[in-house]
Short mmCIF file of C-alpha atoms in Angstrom, two decimals:
data_model
loop_
_atom_site.label_atom_id
_atom_site.label_comp_id
_atom_site.label_asym_id
_atom_site.label_seq_id
_atom_site.Cartn_x
_atom_site.Cartn_y
_atom_site.Cartn_z
CA MET A 1 -17.19 20.52 9.65
CA GLN A 2 -17.43 22.15 13.10
CA GLU A 3 -16.94 19.45 15.73
CA GLN A 4 -19.56 19.43 18.43
CA PRO A 5 -19.06 18.43 22.04
CA PRO A 6 -20.01 14.80 22.89
CA HIS A 7 -23.60 14.05 23.77
CA GLY A 8 -22.86 12.68 27.18
CA PHE A 9 -20.99 9.58 28.35
CA GLY A 10 -23.83 7.05 28.73
CA PRO A 11 -23.75 3.49 27.51
CA ARG A 12 -25.06 4.43 24.02
CA SER A 13 -22.38 7.08 23.63
CA ASN A 14 -19.69 4.70 24.65
CA LEU A 15 -20.95 2.01 22.27
CA LEU A 16 -21.04 4.44 19.40
CA THR A 17 -17.46 5.59 20.22
CA LEU A 18 -16.25 2.02 20.33
CA GLY A 19 -18.11 1.31 17.07
CA ALA A 20 -16.40 4.29 15.35
CA ILE A 21 -12.97 3.13 16.62
CA GLY A 22 -13.66 -0.46 15.38
CA ALA A 23 -14.83 0.82 11.99
CA TYR A 24 -11.73 3.02 11.66
CA LEU A 25 -9.47 0.03 12.45
CA LEU A 26 -11.25 -1.96 9.75
CA TYR A 27 -10.59 1.00 7.40
CA ALA A 28 -6.89 0.84 8.34
CA LEU A 29 -6.93 -2.95 7.68
CA GLY A 30 -8.45 -2.31 4.26
CA VAL A 31 -5.87 0.21 3.38
CA GLN A 32 -3.03 -2.08 4.33
CA GLY A 33 -4.66 -5.01 2.54
CA MET A 34 -4.87 -3.02 -0.66
CA GLN A 35 -1.25 -1.91 -0.27
CA GLY A 36 -0.06 -5.46 0.37
CA ALA A 37 -1.92 -6.96 -2.60
CA SER A 38 -0.61 -4.14 -4.83
CA ARG A 39 2.88 -4.71 -3.58
CA GLY A 40 2.53 -8.49 -4.30
CA ILE A 41 1.43 -7.81 -7.87
CA GLU A 42 4.48 -5.59 -8.36
CA VAL A 43 7.01 -7.83 -6.60
CA PHE A 44 5.96 -10.93 -8.58
CA HIS A 45 5.66 -8.88 -11.80
CA LEU A 46 2.08 -10.09 -12.37
CA ALA A 47 0.47 -7.00 -13.90
CA ALA A 48 1.09 -3.34 -14.61
CA ALA A 49 -0.22 -0.67 -12.30
CA GLY A 50 -2.68 0.22 -15.02
CA THR A 51 -4.33 -3.15 -14.63
CA VAL A 52 -4.55 -2.83 -10.84
CA LEU A 53 -6.16 0.61 -11.00
CA ALA A 54 -8.61 -0.24 -13.85
CA VAL A 55 -9.83 -3.40 -12.12
CA ARG A 56 -10.00 -1.75 -8.75
CA PHE A 57 -12.10 1.28 -9.84
CA GLN A 58 -14.32 -0.57 -12.31
CA LEU A 59 -15.13 -3.48 -10.03
CA VAL A 60 -15.96 -1.36 -6.99
CA ALA A 61 -18.10 0.97 -9.17
CA LEU A 62 -19.84 -2.08 -10.68
CA LEU A 63 -20.62 -3.56 -7.21
CA ALA A 64 -21.90 -0.18 -5.97
CA GLY A 65 -24.02 0.24 -9.12
CA LEU A 66 -25.57 -3.16 -8.78
CA ALA A 67 -26.42 -2.46 -5.15
CA GLY A 68 -27.87 0.89 -6.21
CA LEU A 69 -30.05 -0.76 -8.86
CA ARG A 70 -31.37 -3.18 -6.30
CA VAL A 71 -32.30 -0.36 -3.96
CA ALA A 72 -33.86 1.63 -6.76
CA ARG A 73 -35.97 -1.32 -7.83
CA ARG A 74 -37.11 -1.93 -4.21
CA ASP A 75 -37.92 1.76 -3.60
CA ARG A 76 -39.09 2.44 -7.15
CA SER A 77 -37.00 5.58 -7.13
CA TRP A 78 -33.66 6.71 -8.51
CA GLU A 79 -32.84 8.77 -5.44
CA VAL A 80 -30.01 6.45 -4.43
CA PHE A 81 -28.00 7.62 -7.48
CA LYS A 82 -28.47 11.31 -6.67
CA PRO A 83 -25.88 12.81 -4.26
CA GLY A 84 -26.85 15.62 -1.93
CA ASN A 85 -23.91 17.72 -3.04
CA VAL A 86 -22.47 16.91 -6.48
CA LYS A 87 -19.39 19.14 -6.10
CA LEU A 88 -18.55 17.55 -2.74
CA ARG A 89 -18.88 14.04 -4.16
CA LEU A 90 -16.79 14.90 -7.27
CA ALA A 91 -14.12 16.28 -4.96
CA GLN A 92 -14.28 13.12 -2.87
CA GLY A 93 -14.04 10.97 -5.91
CA ALA A 94 -11.01 12.92 -7.21
CA ALA A 95 -9.27 12.58 -3.84
CA GLN A 96 -10.03 8.84 -3.69
CA ALA A 97 -8.72 8.27 -7.25
CA LEU A 98 -5.51 10.13 -6.68
CA GLN A 99 -4.97 8.51 -3.32
CA THR A 100 -5.29 5.11 -4.82
CA VAL A 101 -2.96 5.89 -7.75
CA PHE A 102 -0.25 7.20 -5.42
CA ILE A 103 -0.58 4.27 -2.99
CA VAL A 104 -0.29 1.74 -5.79
CA LEU A 105 2.83 3.53 -7.11
CA ALA A 106 4.39 3.83 -3.67
CA ALA A 107 3.72 0.16 -2.87
CA ALA A 108 6.15 -0.72 -5.69
CA GLU A 109 8.92 1.37 -4.01
CA LEU A 110 8.57 0.97 -0.24
CA ALA A 111 8.60 -1.93 2.28
CA GLY A 112 5.25 -2.70 3.91
CA LYS A 113 5.90 -1.71 7.53
CA PHE A 114 7.86 1.41 6.56
CA GLN A 115 5.11 2.49 4.12
CA ALA A 116 2.54 2.10 6.85
CA ALA A 117 4.62 4.17 9.31
CA VAL A 118 5.25 6.90 6.73
CA SER A 119 1.50 7.02 6.02
CA LEU A 120 0.74 7.51 9.74
CA ALA A 121 3.06 10.55 9.97
CA LEU A 122 1.95 12.19 6.76
CA VAL A 123 -1.75 11.70 7.21
CA GLY A 124 -1.57 13.14 10.73
CA LEU A 125 0.37 16.20 9.52
CA TRP A 126 -1.93 16.80 6.58
CA THR A 127 -5.07 16.25 8.75
CA ASN A 128 -3.90 18.92 11.19
CA ALA A 129 -3.01 21.31 8.34
CA ILE A 130 -6.41 20.94 6.74
CA GLY A 131 -8.14 21.18 10.14
CA THR A 132 -6.22 24.44 10.85
CA ALA A 133 -7.17 25.88 7.47
CA LEU A 134 -10.82 24.96 7.98
CA HIS A 135 -10.81 26.41 11.52
CA ARG A 136 -9.81 29.81 10.08
CA ARG A 137 -12.96 29.62 8.04
CA ASP A 138 -14.99 28.53 11.10
CA LYS A 139 -15.62 25.09 9.62
CA HIS A 140 -13.60 22.97 12.03
CA ALA A 141 -12.76 22.77 15.71
CA ALA A 142 -9.38 24.34 16.72
CA VAL A 143 -6.39 22.05 16.36
CA SER A 144 -4.38 22.02 19.57
CA GLY A 145 -0.64 22.46 19.56
CA ARG A 146 -0.16 19.01 21.05
CA ALA A 147 -2.02 17.40 18.17
CA TRP A 148 1.07 18.20 16.02
CA VAL A 149 3.28 16.14 18.27
CA TYR A 150 1.97 12.60 17.56
CA PRO A 151 2.68 12.76 13.76
CA VAL A 152 6.23 13.82 14.58
CA MET A 153 6.50 10.76 16.87
CA TYR A 154 5.31 8.63 13.97
CA VAL A 155 8.16 10.12 11.89
CA ALA A 156 10.57 8.82 14.56
CA VAL A 157 8.81 5.45 14.40
CA ALA A 158 9.16 5.34 10.64
CA VAL A 159 12.91 6.16 10.81
CA PHE A 160 13.44 3.48 13.45
CA ILE A 161 11.56 0.91 11.44
CA ALA A 162 13.61 1.85 8.37
CA THR A 163 16.87 1.28 10.21
CA GLN A 164 15.73 -2.08 11.67
CA SER A 165 13.55 -3.58 8.96
CA GLY A 166 14.50 -1.82 5.73
CA ALA A 167 12.64 0.99 4.01
CA SER A 168 12.76 0.45 0.32
CA GLN A 169 12.44 -2.20 -2.32
CA GLY A 170 12.86 0.40 -5.08
CA ASN A 171 13.39 4.13 -5.24
CA LEU A 172 13.07 5.36 -1.65
CA TRP A 173 12.66 9.14 -2.51
CA LEU A 174 10.15 8.45 -5.21
CA GLY A 175 8.16 6.28 -2.81
CA LEU A 176 8.23 9.04 -0.17
CA ALA A 177 7.00 11.58 -2.72
CA PHE A 178 4.09 9.32 -3.70
CA MET A 179 3.22 8.84 -0.03
CA ALA A 180 3.30 12.58 0.60
CA ALA A 181 0.75 13.10 -2.21
CA SER A 182 -1.30 10.15 -1.02
CA GLY A 183 -1.34 11.55 2.57
CA LEU A 184 -2.75 14.85 1.30
CA CYS A 185 -5.46 13.06 -0.71
CA THR A 186 -6.31 10.82 2.25
CA SER A 187 -6.71 13.75 4.66
CA ALA A 188 -8.89 15.62 2.13
CA MET A 189 -11.02 12.44 1.63
CA HIS A 190 -11.46 12.17 5.45
CA SER A 191 -12.77 15.74 5.49
CA PHE A 192 -15.13 15.13 2.53
CA THR A 193 -16.44 11.87 3.97
CA GLU A 194 -17.14 13.56 7.34
CA GLU A 195 -19.09 16.35 5.58
CA ALA A 196 -21.40 13.76 3.93
CA ALA A 197 -21.57 11.20 6.72
CA ASP A 198 -25.38 11.06 6.63
CA GLU A 199 -25.67 10.19 2.94
CA SER A 200 -26.38 6.68 1.66
CA LYS A 201 -23.30 4.49 1.67
CA ILE A 202 -24.19 3.20 -1.78
CA THR A 203 -24.53 6.75 -3.12
CA SER A 204 -21.20 7.71 -1.55
CA THR A 205 -19.30 4.65 -2.85
CA LEU A 206 -20.76 4.99 -6.39
CA TRP A 207 -19.77 8.66 -6.71
CA GLN A 208 -16.48 8.04 -5.02
CA ASN A 209 -15.50 5.44 -7.65
CA GLY A 210 -17.77 6.03 -10.71
CA PRO A 211 -15.82 8.94 -12.32
CA ALA A 212 -12.49 7.19 -11.93
CA ALA A 213 -14.01 3.92 -13.28
CA VAL A 214 -15.14 5.72 -16.43
CA LEU A 215 -11.86 7.43 -16.91
CA SER A 216 -9.88 4.26 -16.28
CA ILE A 217 -11.56 2.53 -19.25
CA ALA A 218 -9.00 4.27 -21.40
CA LEU A 219 -6.22 2.28 -19.66
CA TRP A 220 -7.37 -0.86 -21.48
CA PHE A 221 -6.52 0.85 -24.77
CA LEU A 222 -3.74 3.35 -24.05
CA PRO A 223 -0.72 3.30 -21.64
CA ALA A 224 -0.33 6.09 -19.07
CA PRO A 225 2.98 7.44 -17.80
CA MET A 226 4.33 5.45 -14.84
CA ILE A 227 1.09 3.45 -14.73
CA GLY A 228 1.30 1.47 -17.99
CA GLN A 229 -1.56 -0.16 -19.84
CA ALA A 230 -4.24 -2.37 -18.38
CA SER A 231 -4.28 -5.87 -19.86
CA LEU A 232 -5.59 -9.34 -19.04
CA PRO A 233 -3.02 -11.57 -17.26
CA SER A 234 -1.39 -14.21 -19.47
CA GLU A 235 0.60 -16.07 -16.77
CA HIS A 236 -0.08 -17.01 -13.15
CA LEU A 237 -3.76 -16.34 -13.89
CA VAL A 238 -5.25 -17.59 -10.61
CA LEU A 239 -2.75 -15.75 -8.40
CA THR A 240 -3.14 -12.50 -10.39
CA VAL A 241 -6.94 -12.58 -10.30
CA VAL A 242 -6.92 -13.29 -6.59
CA LEU A 243 -4.59 -10.31 -5.88
CA LEU A 244 -6.58 -8.05 -8.17
CA LEU A 245 -9.80 -8.95 -6.44
CA THR A 246 -8.11 -8.40 -3.09
CA VAL A 247 -7.16 -4.92 -4.13
CA ALA A 248 -10.72 -4.12 -5.24
CA LEU A 249 -12.48 -5.70 -2.26
CA CYS A 250 -10.09 -4.13 0.30
CA SER A 251 -10.61 -0.73 -1.33
CA MET A 252 -14.33 -1.13 -1.17
CA GLY A 253 -14.13 -2.34 2.40
CA GLN A 254 -11.98 0.59 3.47
CA GLN A 255 -14.39 3.11 1.94
CA LEU A 256 -17.44 1.61 3.60
CA ALA A 257 -15.58 1.35 6.94
CA LEU A 258 -14.44 4.95 6.79
CA GLN A 259 -18.01 6.09 5.96
CA LEU A 260 -19.35 4.05 8.89
CA ALA A 261 -16.68 5.45 11.23
CA ALA A 262 -17.57 8.99 10.16
CA TRP A 263 -21.28 8.37 10.69
CA LEU A 264 -20.87 6.78 14.08
CA GLY A 265 -18.46 9.49 15.19
CA LYS A 266 -20.88 12.17 14.12
CA GLN A 267 -23.52 10.74 16.48
CA VAL A 268 -21.24 11.55 19.45
CA GLY A 269 -19.74 14.78 18.10
CA MET A 270 -16.43 13.12 17.21
CA GLY A 271 -14.62 14.11 14.06
CA THR A 272 -12.35 11.79 12.03
CA ASN A 273 -9.38 13.78 13.20
CA ARG A 274 -9.77 11.97 16.56
CA LEU A 275 -9.53 8.69 14.76
CA VAL A 276 -6.54 9.39 12.56
CA PRO A 277 -3.93 8.58 15.30
CA LEU A 278 -5.41 5.01 15.43
CA ARG A 279 -3.98 4.45 12.01
CA GLY A 280 -0.93 3.13 13.92
CA ALA A 281 -2.60 -0.24 13.74
CA GLN A 282 -1.54 -0.23 10.09
CA VAL A 283 2.00 -1.00 11.11
CA TYR A 284 0.84 -4.20 12.76
CA PHE A 285 -1.37 -5.07 9.77
CA GLY A 286 1.56 -4.36 7.47
CA ALA A 287 3.88 -6.51 9.59
CA LEU A 288 1.35 -9.36 9.49
CA ILE A 289 1.01 -9.14 5.72
CA ASP A 290 4.79 -9.01 5.29
CA TRP A 291 5.06 -12.13 7.40
CA LEU A 292 2.31 -14.18 5.76
CA ALA A 293 2.68 -13.02 2.15
CA PHE A 294 6.33 -12.10 1.73
CA SER A 295 7.96 -14.35 4.41
CA ASN A 296 9.42 -11.39 6.12
CA PRO A 297 8.51 -11.51 9.85
CA PRO A 298 9.97 -9.18 12.43
CA HIS A 299 13.48 -10.29 13.44
CA GLY A 300 15.12 -9.55 16.81
CA ALA A 301 14.31 -7.38 19.78
CA ALA A 302 14.92 -4.15 17.90
CA GLN A 303 12.31 -4.73 15.28
CA TRP A 304 9.77 -5.78 17.92
CA ALA A 305 10.66 -2.65 19.87
CA ALA A 306 10.08 -0.53 16.76
CA MET A 307 6.59 -1.99 16.47
CA ALA A 308 5.94 -1.50 20.19
CA MET A 309 6.84 2.20 19.80
CA VAL A 310 3.70 2.65 17.68
CA LEU A 311 1.49 2.30 20.70
CA LEU A 312 2.77 5.50 22.25
CA PRO A 313 1.76 7.99 19.49
CA MET A 314 -1.48 6.04 19.01
CA ALA A 315 -2.45 6.64 22.72
CA LEU A 316 -1.10 10.20 22.98
CA GLY A 317 -2.60 11.20 19.62
CA TRP A 318 -6.04 9.97 20.70
CA ILE A 319 -5.74 12.07 23.92
CA TRP A 320 -4.16 15.11 22.34
CA THR A 321 -6.74 15.45 19.52
CA ARG A 322 -9.58 15.72 22.03
CA PRO A 323 -11.38 18.98 21.19
CA LYS A 324 -10.92 21.93 23.53
CA PRO A 325 -13.90 22.69 25.75
CA GLN A 326 -15.88 25.60 24.51
CA GLN A 327 -15.75 28.76 26.53
CA GLY A 328 -18.89 30.33 27.84
#
């Protein structure tokens, strides 16, 4: 989508900008909450990844479907179930499904703060790459050279966090491969969400999760490579159910927050590429979850310094992704 210049700097514009920032931070919290709950399920050996994915997609699709039925009954119309662009919604759904699969698999391999830092770097790089490709087709504002710097800074942060706090609780390289794939899907999903920012949030959420929910039904009957088979928990029932519900609700929350951020940003001509640097907040959310859920708080000045370093690429990324002024 071609990014337009802001519609002034009045109070309404400022409020919309702050609203978009707040919604995007909630999106980042939802991503980290889903990763933390998925990692808890894996660390405590509560359920296979197949169970996590099946419950996540099917519960979110069910909630969106029930909300859609309520709207359809109120309006006496089925329009809420009809997307404006079916191909776009299917592409968004595919990106969402693959992103979730890769995040769940990576959560079993990487430590929380390190996974968050890696995500920041990769999503920034992929976002700029996609933006550059779309710009060549006149569908996106030009990506400035400085916009490539802040993801590299996040790479340095990730390396520093790895040396101070640990990077892996499994296979490091496999986890990084999963995160690279997840970063591509996340950046693509940002682009798709921005293109359909004006569509009903219920319609978007339903089509974003519905196809994967239908496909994941097979996981209850057949195992999938690396994912396993979905099954009802037989031990630690309450803890397992709480974590599975956390995965689903955080996933739904992050989708709604991203849709809201895209819509609010569109009102002031701000694309989601401006918001991506703010994902640095995930490192702090990840640290908090590590502390509360896994009894792994930051230790020593070096670890606190590593977390403080995140503020620099967040601030510079926000400044450097500002669109260039149009000539003439």
